[in-house]
Short mmCIF file of C-alpha atoms and ligand atoms in Angstrom, two decimals:
data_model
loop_
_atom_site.label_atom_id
_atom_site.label_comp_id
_atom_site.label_asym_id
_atom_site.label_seq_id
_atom_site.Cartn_x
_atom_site.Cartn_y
_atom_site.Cartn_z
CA UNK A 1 -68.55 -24.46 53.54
CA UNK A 2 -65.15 -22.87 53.56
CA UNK A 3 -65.91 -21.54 56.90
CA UNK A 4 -66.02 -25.13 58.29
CA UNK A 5 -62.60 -26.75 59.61
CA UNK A 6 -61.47 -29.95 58.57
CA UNK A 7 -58.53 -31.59 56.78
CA UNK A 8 -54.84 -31.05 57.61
CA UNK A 9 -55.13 -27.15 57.80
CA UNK A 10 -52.99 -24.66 59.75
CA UNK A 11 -55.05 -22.33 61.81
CA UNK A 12 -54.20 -19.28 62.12
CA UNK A 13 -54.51 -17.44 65.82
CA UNK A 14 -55.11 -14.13 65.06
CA UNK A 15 -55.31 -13.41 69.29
CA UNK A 16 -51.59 -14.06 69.22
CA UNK A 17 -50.72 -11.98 66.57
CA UNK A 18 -52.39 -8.81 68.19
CA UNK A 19 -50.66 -10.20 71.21
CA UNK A 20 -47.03 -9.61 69.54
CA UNK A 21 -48.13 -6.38 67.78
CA UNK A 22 -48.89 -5.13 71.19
CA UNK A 23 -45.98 -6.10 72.82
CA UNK A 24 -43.69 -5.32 70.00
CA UNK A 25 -45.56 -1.23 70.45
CA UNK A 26 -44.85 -1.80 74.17
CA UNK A 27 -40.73 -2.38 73.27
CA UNK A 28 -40.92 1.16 71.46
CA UNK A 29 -40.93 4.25 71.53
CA UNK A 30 -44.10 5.48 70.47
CA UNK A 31 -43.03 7.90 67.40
CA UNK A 32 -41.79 4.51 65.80
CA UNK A 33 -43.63 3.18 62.89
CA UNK A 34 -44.07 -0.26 62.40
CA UNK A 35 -43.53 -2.30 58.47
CA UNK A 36 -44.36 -5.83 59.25
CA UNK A 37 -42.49 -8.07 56.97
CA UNK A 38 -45.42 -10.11 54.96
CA UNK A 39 -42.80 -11.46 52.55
CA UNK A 40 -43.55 -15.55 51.53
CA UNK A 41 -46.98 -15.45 52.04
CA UNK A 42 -46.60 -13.29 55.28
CA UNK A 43 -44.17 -16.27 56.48
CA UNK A 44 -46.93 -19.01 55.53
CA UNK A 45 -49.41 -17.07 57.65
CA UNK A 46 -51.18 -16.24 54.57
CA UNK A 47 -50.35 -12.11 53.65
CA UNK A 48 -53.71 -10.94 52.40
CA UNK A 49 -55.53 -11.91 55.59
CA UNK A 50 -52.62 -10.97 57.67
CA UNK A 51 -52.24 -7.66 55.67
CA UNK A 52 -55.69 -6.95 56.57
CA UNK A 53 -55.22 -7.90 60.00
CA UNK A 54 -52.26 -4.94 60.83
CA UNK A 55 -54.46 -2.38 58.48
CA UNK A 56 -57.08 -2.97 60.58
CA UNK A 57 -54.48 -2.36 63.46
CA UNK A 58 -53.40 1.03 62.79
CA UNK A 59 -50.13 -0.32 60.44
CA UNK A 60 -49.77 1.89 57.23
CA UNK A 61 -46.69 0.40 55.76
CA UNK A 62 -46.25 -3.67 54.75
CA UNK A 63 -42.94 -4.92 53.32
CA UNK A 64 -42.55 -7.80 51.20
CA UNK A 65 -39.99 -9.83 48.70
CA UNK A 66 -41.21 -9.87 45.43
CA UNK A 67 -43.14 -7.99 42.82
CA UNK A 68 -45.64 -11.18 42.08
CA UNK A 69 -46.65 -10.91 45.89
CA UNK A 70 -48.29 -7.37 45.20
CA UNK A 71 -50.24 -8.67 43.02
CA UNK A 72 -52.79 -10.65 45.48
CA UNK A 73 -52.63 -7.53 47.79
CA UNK A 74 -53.86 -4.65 45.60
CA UNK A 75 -56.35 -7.12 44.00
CA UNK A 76 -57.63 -7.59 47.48
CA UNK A 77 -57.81 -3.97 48.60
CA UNK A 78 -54.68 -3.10 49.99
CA UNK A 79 -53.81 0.32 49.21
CA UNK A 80 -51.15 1.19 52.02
CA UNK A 81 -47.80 1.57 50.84
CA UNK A 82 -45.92 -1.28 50.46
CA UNK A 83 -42.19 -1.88 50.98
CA UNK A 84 -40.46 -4.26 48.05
CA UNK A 85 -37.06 -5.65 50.04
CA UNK A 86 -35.56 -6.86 46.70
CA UNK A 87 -34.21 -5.48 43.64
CA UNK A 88 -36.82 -6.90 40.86
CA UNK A 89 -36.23 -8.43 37.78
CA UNK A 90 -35.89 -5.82 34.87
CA UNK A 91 -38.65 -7.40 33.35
CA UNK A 92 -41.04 -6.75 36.00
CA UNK A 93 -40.01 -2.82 36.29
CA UNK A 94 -43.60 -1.96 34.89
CA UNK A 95 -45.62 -4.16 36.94
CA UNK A 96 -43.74 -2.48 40.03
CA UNK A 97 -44.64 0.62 38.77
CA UNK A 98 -48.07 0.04 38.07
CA UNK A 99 -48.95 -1.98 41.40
CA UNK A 100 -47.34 1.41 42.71
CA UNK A 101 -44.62 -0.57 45.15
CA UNK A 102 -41.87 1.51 46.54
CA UNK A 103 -38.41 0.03 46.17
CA UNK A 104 -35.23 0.04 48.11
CA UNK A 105 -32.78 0.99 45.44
CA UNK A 106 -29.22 0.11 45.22
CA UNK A 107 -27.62 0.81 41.95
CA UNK A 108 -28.06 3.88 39.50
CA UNK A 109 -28.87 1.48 36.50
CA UNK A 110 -31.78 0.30 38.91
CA UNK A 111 -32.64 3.91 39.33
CA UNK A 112 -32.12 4.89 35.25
CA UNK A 113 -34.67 1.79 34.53
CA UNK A 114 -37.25 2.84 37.59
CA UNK A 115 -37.33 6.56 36.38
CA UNK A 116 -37.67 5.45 32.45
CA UNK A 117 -40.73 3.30 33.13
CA UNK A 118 -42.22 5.91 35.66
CA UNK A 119 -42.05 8.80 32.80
CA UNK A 120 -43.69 6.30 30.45
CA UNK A 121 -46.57 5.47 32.89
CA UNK A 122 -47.09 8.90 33.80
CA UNK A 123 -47.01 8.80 37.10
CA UNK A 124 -44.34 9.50 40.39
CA UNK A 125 -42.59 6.62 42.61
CA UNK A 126 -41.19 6.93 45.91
CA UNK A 127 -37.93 4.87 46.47
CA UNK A 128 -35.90 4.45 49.57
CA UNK A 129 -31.80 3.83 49.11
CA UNK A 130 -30.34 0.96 50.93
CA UNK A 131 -26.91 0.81 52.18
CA UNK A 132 -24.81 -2.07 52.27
CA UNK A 133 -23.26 -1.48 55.81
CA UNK A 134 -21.94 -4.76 56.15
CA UNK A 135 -25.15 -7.28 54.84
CA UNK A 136 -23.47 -8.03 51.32
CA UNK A 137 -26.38 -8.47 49.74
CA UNK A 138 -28.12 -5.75 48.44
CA UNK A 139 -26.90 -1.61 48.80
CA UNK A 140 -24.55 0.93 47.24
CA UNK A 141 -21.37 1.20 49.28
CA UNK A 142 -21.56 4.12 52.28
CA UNK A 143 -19.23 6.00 49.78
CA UNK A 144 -21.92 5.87 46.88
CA UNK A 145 -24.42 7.02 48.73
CA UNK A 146 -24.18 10.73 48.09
CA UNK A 147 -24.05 10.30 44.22
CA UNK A 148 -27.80 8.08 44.71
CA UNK A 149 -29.05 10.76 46.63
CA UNK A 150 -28.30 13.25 44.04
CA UNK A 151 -30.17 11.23 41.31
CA UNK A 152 -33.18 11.17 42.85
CA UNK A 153 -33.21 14.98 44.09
CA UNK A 154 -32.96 15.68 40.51
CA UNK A 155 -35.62 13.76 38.68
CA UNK A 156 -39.11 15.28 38.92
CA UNK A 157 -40.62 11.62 38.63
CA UNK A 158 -38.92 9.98 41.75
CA UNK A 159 -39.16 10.44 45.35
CA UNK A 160 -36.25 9.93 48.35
CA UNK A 161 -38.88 8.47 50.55
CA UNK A 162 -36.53 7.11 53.00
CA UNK A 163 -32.90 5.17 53.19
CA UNK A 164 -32.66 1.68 54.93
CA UNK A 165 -29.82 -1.11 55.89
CA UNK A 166 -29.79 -4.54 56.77
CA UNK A 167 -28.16 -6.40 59.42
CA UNK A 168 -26.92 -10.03 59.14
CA UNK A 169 -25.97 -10.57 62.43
CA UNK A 170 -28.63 -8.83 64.96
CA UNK A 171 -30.28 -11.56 66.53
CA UNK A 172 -26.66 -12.98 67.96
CA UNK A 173 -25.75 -12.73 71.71
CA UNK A 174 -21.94 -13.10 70.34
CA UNK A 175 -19.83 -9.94 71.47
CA UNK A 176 -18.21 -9.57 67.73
CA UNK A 177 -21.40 -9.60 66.31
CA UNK A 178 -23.20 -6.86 69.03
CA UNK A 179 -20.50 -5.00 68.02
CA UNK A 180 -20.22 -6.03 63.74
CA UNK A 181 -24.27 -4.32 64.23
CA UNK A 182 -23.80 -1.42 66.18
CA UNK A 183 -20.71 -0.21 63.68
CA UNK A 184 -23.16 -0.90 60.96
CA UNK A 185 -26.00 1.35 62.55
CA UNK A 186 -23.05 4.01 62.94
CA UNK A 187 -21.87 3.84 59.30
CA UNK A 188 -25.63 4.29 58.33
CA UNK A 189 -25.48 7.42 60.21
CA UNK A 190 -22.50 8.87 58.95
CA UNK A 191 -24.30 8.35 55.37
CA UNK A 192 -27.48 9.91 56.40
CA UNK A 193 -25.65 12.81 57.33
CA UNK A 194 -23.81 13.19 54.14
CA UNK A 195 -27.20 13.34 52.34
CA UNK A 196 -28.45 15.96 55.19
CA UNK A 197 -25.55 17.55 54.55
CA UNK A 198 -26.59 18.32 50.95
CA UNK A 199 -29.85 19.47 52.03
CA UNK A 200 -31.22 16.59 50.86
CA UNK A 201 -34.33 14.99 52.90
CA UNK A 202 -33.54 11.43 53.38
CA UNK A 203 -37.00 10.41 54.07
CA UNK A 204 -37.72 7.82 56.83
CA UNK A 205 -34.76 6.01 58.20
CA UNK A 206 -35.35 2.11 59.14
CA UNK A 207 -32.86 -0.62 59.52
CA UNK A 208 -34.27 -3.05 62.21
CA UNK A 209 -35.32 -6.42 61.77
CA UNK A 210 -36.49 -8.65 64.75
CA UNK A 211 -32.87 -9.36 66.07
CA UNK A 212 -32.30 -5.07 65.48
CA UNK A 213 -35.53 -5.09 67.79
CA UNK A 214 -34.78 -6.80 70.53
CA UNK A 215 -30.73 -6.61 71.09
CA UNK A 216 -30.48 -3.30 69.36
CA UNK A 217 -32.06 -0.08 70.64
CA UNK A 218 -29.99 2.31 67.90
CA UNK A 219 -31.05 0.33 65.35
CA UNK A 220 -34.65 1.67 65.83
CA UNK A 221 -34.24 5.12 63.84
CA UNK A 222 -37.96 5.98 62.25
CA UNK A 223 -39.37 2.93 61.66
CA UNK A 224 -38.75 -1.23 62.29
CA UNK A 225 -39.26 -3.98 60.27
CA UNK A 226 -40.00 -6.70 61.96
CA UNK A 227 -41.13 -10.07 61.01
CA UNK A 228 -40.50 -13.43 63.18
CA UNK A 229 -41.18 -11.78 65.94
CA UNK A 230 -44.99 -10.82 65.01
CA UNK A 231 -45.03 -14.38 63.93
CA UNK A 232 -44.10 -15.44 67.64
CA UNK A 233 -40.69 -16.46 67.54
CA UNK A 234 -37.39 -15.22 68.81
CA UNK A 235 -35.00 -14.95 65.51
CA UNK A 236 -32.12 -16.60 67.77
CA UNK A 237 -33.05 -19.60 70.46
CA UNK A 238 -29.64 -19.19 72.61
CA UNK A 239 -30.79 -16.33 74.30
CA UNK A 240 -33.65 -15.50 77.21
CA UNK A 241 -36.35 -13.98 75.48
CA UNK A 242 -37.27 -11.32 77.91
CA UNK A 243 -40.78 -10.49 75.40
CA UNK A 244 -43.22 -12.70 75.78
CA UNK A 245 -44.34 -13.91 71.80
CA UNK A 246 -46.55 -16.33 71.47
CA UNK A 247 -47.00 -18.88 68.29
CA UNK A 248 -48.99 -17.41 65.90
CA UNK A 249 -49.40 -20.59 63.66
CA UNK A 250 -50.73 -23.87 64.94
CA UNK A 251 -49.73 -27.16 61.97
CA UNK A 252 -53.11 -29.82 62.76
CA UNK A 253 -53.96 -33.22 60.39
CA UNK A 254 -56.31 -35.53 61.61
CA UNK A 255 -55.65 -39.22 62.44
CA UNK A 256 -57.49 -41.10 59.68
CA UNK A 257 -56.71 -44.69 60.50
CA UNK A 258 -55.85 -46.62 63.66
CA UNK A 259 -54.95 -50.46 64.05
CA UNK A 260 -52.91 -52.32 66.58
CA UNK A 261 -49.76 -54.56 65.58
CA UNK A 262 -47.72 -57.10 67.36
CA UNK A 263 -44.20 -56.87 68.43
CA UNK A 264 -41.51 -57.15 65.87
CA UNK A 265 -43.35 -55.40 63.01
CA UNK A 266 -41.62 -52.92 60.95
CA UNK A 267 -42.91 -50.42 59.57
CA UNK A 268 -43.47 -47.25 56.39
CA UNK A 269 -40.79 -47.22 53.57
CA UNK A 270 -37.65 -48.70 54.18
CA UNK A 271 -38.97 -50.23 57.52
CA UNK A 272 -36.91 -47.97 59.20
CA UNK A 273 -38.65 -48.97 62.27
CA UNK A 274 -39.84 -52.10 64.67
CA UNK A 275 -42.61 -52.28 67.34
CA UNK A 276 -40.57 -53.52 70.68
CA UNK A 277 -43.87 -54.56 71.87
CA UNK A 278 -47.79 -54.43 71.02
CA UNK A 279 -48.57 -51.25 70.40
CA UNK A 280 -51.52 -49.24 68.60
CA UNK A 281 -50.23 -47.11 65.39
CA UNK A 282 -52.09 -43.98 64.41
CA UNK A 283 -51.89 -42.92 60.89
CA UNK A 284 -52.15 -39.13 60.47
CA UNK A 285 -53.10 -37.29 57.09
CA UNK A 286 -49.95 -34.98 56.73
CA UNK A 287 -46.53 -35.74 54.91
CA UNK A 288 -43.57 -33.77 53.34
CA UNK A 289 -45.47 -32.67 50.43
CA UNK A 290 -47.32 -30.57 53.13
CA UNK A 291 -43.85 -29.29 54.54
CA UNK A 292 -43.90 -31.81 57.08
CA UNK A 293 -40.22 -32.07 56.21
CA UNK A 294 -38.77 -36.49 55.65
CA UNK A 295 -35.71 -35.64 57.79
CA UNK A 296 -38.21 -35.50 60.74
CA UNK A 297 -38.42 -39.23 60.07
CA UNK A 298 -38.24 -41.39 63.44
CA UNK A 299 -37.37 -37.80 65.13
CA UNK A 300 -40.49 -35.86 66.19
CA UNK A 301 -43.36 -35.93 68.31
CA UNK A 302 -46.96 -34.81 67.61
CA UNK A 303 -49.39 -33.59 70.58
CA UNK A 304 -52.66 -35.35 70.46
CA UNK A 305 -55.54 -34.83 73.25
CA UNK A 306 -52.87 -33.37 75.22
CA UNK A 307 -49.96 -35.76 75.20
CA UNK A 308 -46.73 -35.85 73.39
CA UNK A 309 -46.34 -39.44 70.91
CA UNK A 310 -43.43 -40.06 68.77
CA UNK A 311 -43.70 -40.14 64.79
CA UNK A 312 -42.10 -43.38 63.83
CA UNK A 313 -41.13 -44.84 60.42
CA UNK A 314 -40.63 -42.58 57.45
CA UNK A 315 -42.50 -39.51 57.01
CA UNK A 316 -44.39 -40.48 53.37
CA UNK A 317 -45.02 -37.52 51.16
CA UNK A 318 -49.02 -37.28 52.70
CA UNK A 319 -49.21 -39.12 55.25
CA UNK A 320 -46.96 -40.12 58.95
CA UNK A 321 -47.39 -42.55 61.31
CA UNK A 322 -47.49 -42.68 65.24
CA UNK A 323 -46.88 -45.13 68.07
CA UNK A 324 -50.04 -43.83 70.42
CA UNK A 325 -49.44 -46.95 72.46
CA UNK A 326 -52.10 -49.76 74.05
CA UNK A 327 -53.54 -47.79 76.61
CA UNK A 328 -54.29 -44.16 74.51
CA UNK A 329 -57.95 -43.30 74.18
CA UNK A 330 -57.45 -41.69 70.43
CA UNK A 331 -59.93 -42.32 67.53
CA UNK A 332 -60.26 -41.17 64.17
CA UNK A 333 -60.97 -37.76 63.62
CA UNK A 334 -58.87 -36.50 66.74
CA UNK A 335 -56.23 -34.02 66.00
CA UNK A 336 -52.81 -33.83 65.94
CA UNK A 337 -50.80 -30.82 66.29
CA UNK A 338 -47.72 -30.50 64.42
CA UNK A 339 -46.71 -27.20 65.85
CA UNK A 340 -48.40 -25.05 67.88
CA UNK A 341 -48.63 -22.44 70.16
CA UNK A 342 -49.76 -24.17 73.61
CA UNK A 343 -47.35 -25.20 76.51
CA UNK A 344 -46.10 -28.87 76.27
CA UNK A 345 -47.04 -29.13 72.19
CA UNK A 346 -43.82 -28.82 70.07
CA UNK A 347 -43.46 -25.66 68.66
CA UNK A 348 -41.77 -24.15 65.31
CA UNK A 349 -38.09 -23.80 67.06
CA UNK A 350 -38.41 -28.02 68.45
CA UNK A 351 -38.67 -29.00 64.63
CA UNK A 352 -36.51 -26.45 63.21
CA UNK A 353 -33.74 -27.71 66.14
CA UNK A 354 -34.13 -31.13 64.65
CA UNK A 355 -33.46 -30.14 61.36
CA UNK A 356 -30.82 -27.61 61.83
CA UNK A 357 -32.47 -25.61 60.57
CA UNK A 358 -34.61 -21.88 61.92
CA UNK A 359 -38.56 -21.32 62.65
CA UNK A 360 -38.69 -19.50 59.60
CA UNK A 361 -38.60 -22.19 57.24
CA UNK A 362 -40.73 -24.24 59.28
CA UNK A 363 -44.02 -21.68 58.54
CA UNK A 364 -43.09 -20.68 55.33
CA UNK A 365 -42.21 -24.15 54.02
CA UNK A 366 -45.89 -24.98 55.14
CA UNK A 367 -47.14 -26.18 51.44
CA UNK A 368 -50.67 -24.00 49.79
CA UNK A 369 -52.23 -27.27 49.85
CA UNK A 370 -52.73 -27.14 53.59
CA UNK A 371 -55.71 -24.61 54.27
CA UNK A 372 -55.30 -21.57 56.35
CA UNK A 373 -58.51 -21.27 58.90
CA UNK A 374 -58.25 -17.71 60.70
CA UNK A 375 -59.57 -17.75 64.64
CA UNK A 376 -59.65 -14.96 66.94
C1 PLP B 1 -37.16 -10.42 56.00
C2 PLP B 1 -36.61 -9.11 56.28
C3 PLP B 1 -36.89 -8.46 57.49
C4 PLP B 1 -37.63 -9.13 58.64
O1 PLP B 1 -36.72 -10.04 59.28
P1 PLP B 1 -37.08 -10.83 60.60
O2 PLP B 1 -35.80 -11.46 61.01
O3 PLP B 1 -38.11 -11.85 60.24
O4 PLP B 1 -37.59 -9.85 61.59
C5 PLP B 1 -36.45 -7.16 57.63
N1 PLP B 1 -35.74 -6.54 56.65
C6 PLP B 1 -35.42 -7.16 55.50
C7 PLP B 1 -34.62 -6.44 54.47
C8 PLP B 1 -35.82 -8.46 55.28
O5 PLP B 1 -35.48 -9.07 54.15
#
């Protein structure tokens, strides 16, 4: 009965997301590999499925946040290795080990606690180094580099499987920040070297996320990590997206209840709102415990049977309200898109605008009460 769509529910269009993959291959180089970023629950997409999805695809490397999201992905199948972004907590060392994630590594102590636990497990790990080049979040210094290299040459359980960066301003058209990025990807080079130099392998360089992708061409090295951009949106909306992404996630709830009110009646808590005339109000089954967010209150608009009608009142924690007018045919059971991928329907960037906010938020903030329904 799963199978069967119905509820608020986001579904998933798995066309689009080979659509992106293809045109992200098209953007490189062919020699580049490709880690999609299936961090947060592959950016609300849901990350088993998804992870599936890019296996299925030819991808052989996945890269995600924490040590916890492993776990759903080996117990589903997923043997490819898998890329953990951030240091873990000390107290999950063996369970990295065990779910055999490799780690970017930034610290020696990180590197004294990963070897320790690998001996006692019996086993090998491959770790990549990352390099703060300018990020500030997570990295030895360019100048510490050499000394983490050395570590991991000499221990028999541990494995320089590749060295990474991360860039905090990519995805901006602002001259500084071009610039701020490409002195990063050159600082990253001169460390590389200094490993080379040792005759040390570095293993496989990467450093691109989607705003590396698309404004930065050095920044493409051995392999990309991109995320947003698989998911169909450009990481920045002040620019001309010259690749054509398309939505990968489309929000829908169905209107449950319909009634028509006079003019002058206010409406939803704190009758934030008043009818200027008769009108027809369509009550739909999604609110902000869904990750419909309450600041969209009196703000958005929802697509329904192909037409744009404004949200009014306050967005309740499950349910919203809409002003469909006198002359709309809707009934119960239509439904209304929150977000979605089709021309005219508002789309991830038109709600993250209103909240000042970025797409990203908008999929991933999309609550595990809502099902997931995957179409091709
Ligand atoms: C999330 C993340 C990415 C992907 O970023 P997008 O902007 O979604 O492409 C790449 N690298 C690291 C280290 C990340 O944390």
């Amino acid at each position: 009965m799963d199978k069967i769509i119905k509820g608020t529910h986001c579904l998933i269009h798995l066309q689009n997301l080979r659509h992106n993959l293809k045109i992200l291959k098209e953007h490189l180089p062919k020699r580049i590999k490709i880690c999609p970023a299936i961090k947060a629950d592959a950016y609300g997409h849901g990350a088993l499925r998804v992870a599936r999805f890019f296996l299925e695809e030819g991808i052989s490397f996945l890269s995600i946040a924490r040590v916890n999201e492993a776990i759903q992905l080996r117990q589903g199948g997923i043997e490819c290795s898998i890329l953990l972004l951030g240091h873990c907590d000390y107290r999950e060392i063996s369970q990295l080990v065990e779910l055999s994630l490799t780690p970017v590594v930034g610290s020696i102590a990180y590197l004294k606690l990963l070897e320790e636990e690998t001996i006692k497990q019996h086993t090998k790990l491959d770790v990549h180094i990352i390099i703060d080049t300018g990020m500030g979040r997570l990295g030895c210094s360019p100048e510490e580099t050499e000394e983490l290299a050395i570590f991991i040459d000499k221990s028999p359980y541990l494995k320089l499987a590749g060295c990474c960066t991360h860039f905090p301003v990519s995805d901006s058209s602002k001259k500084e920040h071009k610039d701020f990025t490409e002195r990063q990807i050159e600082s990253f080079k001169k460390s590389i070297d200094q490993i080379k130099k040792m005759n040390i392998d570095p293993g496989l360089l990467h450093s691109a996320n989607s705003g590396g992708i698309i404004f930065h061409e050095n920044s493409f090295l051995d392999m990309v990590r991109p995320g947003i951009m698989l998911y169909g949106y450009y990481p920045e909306i002040k620019v001309n997206p010259t690749l054509d992404l398309k939505p990968v996630m489309e929000f829908r709830s169905p209107v449950t209840y319909i009634k028509e009110i006079p003019k002058g009646t206010a409406l939803s808590y704190g009758l934030t709102w008043e009818s200027s005339k008769q009108t027809k109000i369509a009550t739909i089954s999604v609110g902000y415990a869904d990750g419909y967010n309450r600041n969209l209150s009196n703000k958005s608009n929802v697509w329904i049977n192909g037409k744009a009608y404004p949200q009014v009142g306050r967005v309740c924690m499950d349910q919203i309200l809409m002003d469909i007018g006198m002359e709309s045919s809707i009934e119960t059971g239509d439904y209304a898109t929150l977000f979605g991928p089709e021309k005219g329907q508002p789309d991830a960037w038109e709600l993250a605008t209103l909240l000042n906010t970025i797409p990203y938020e908008i999929t991933c903030g999309i609550n595990h009460r809502v099902k997931r329904f995957y179409v091709e």
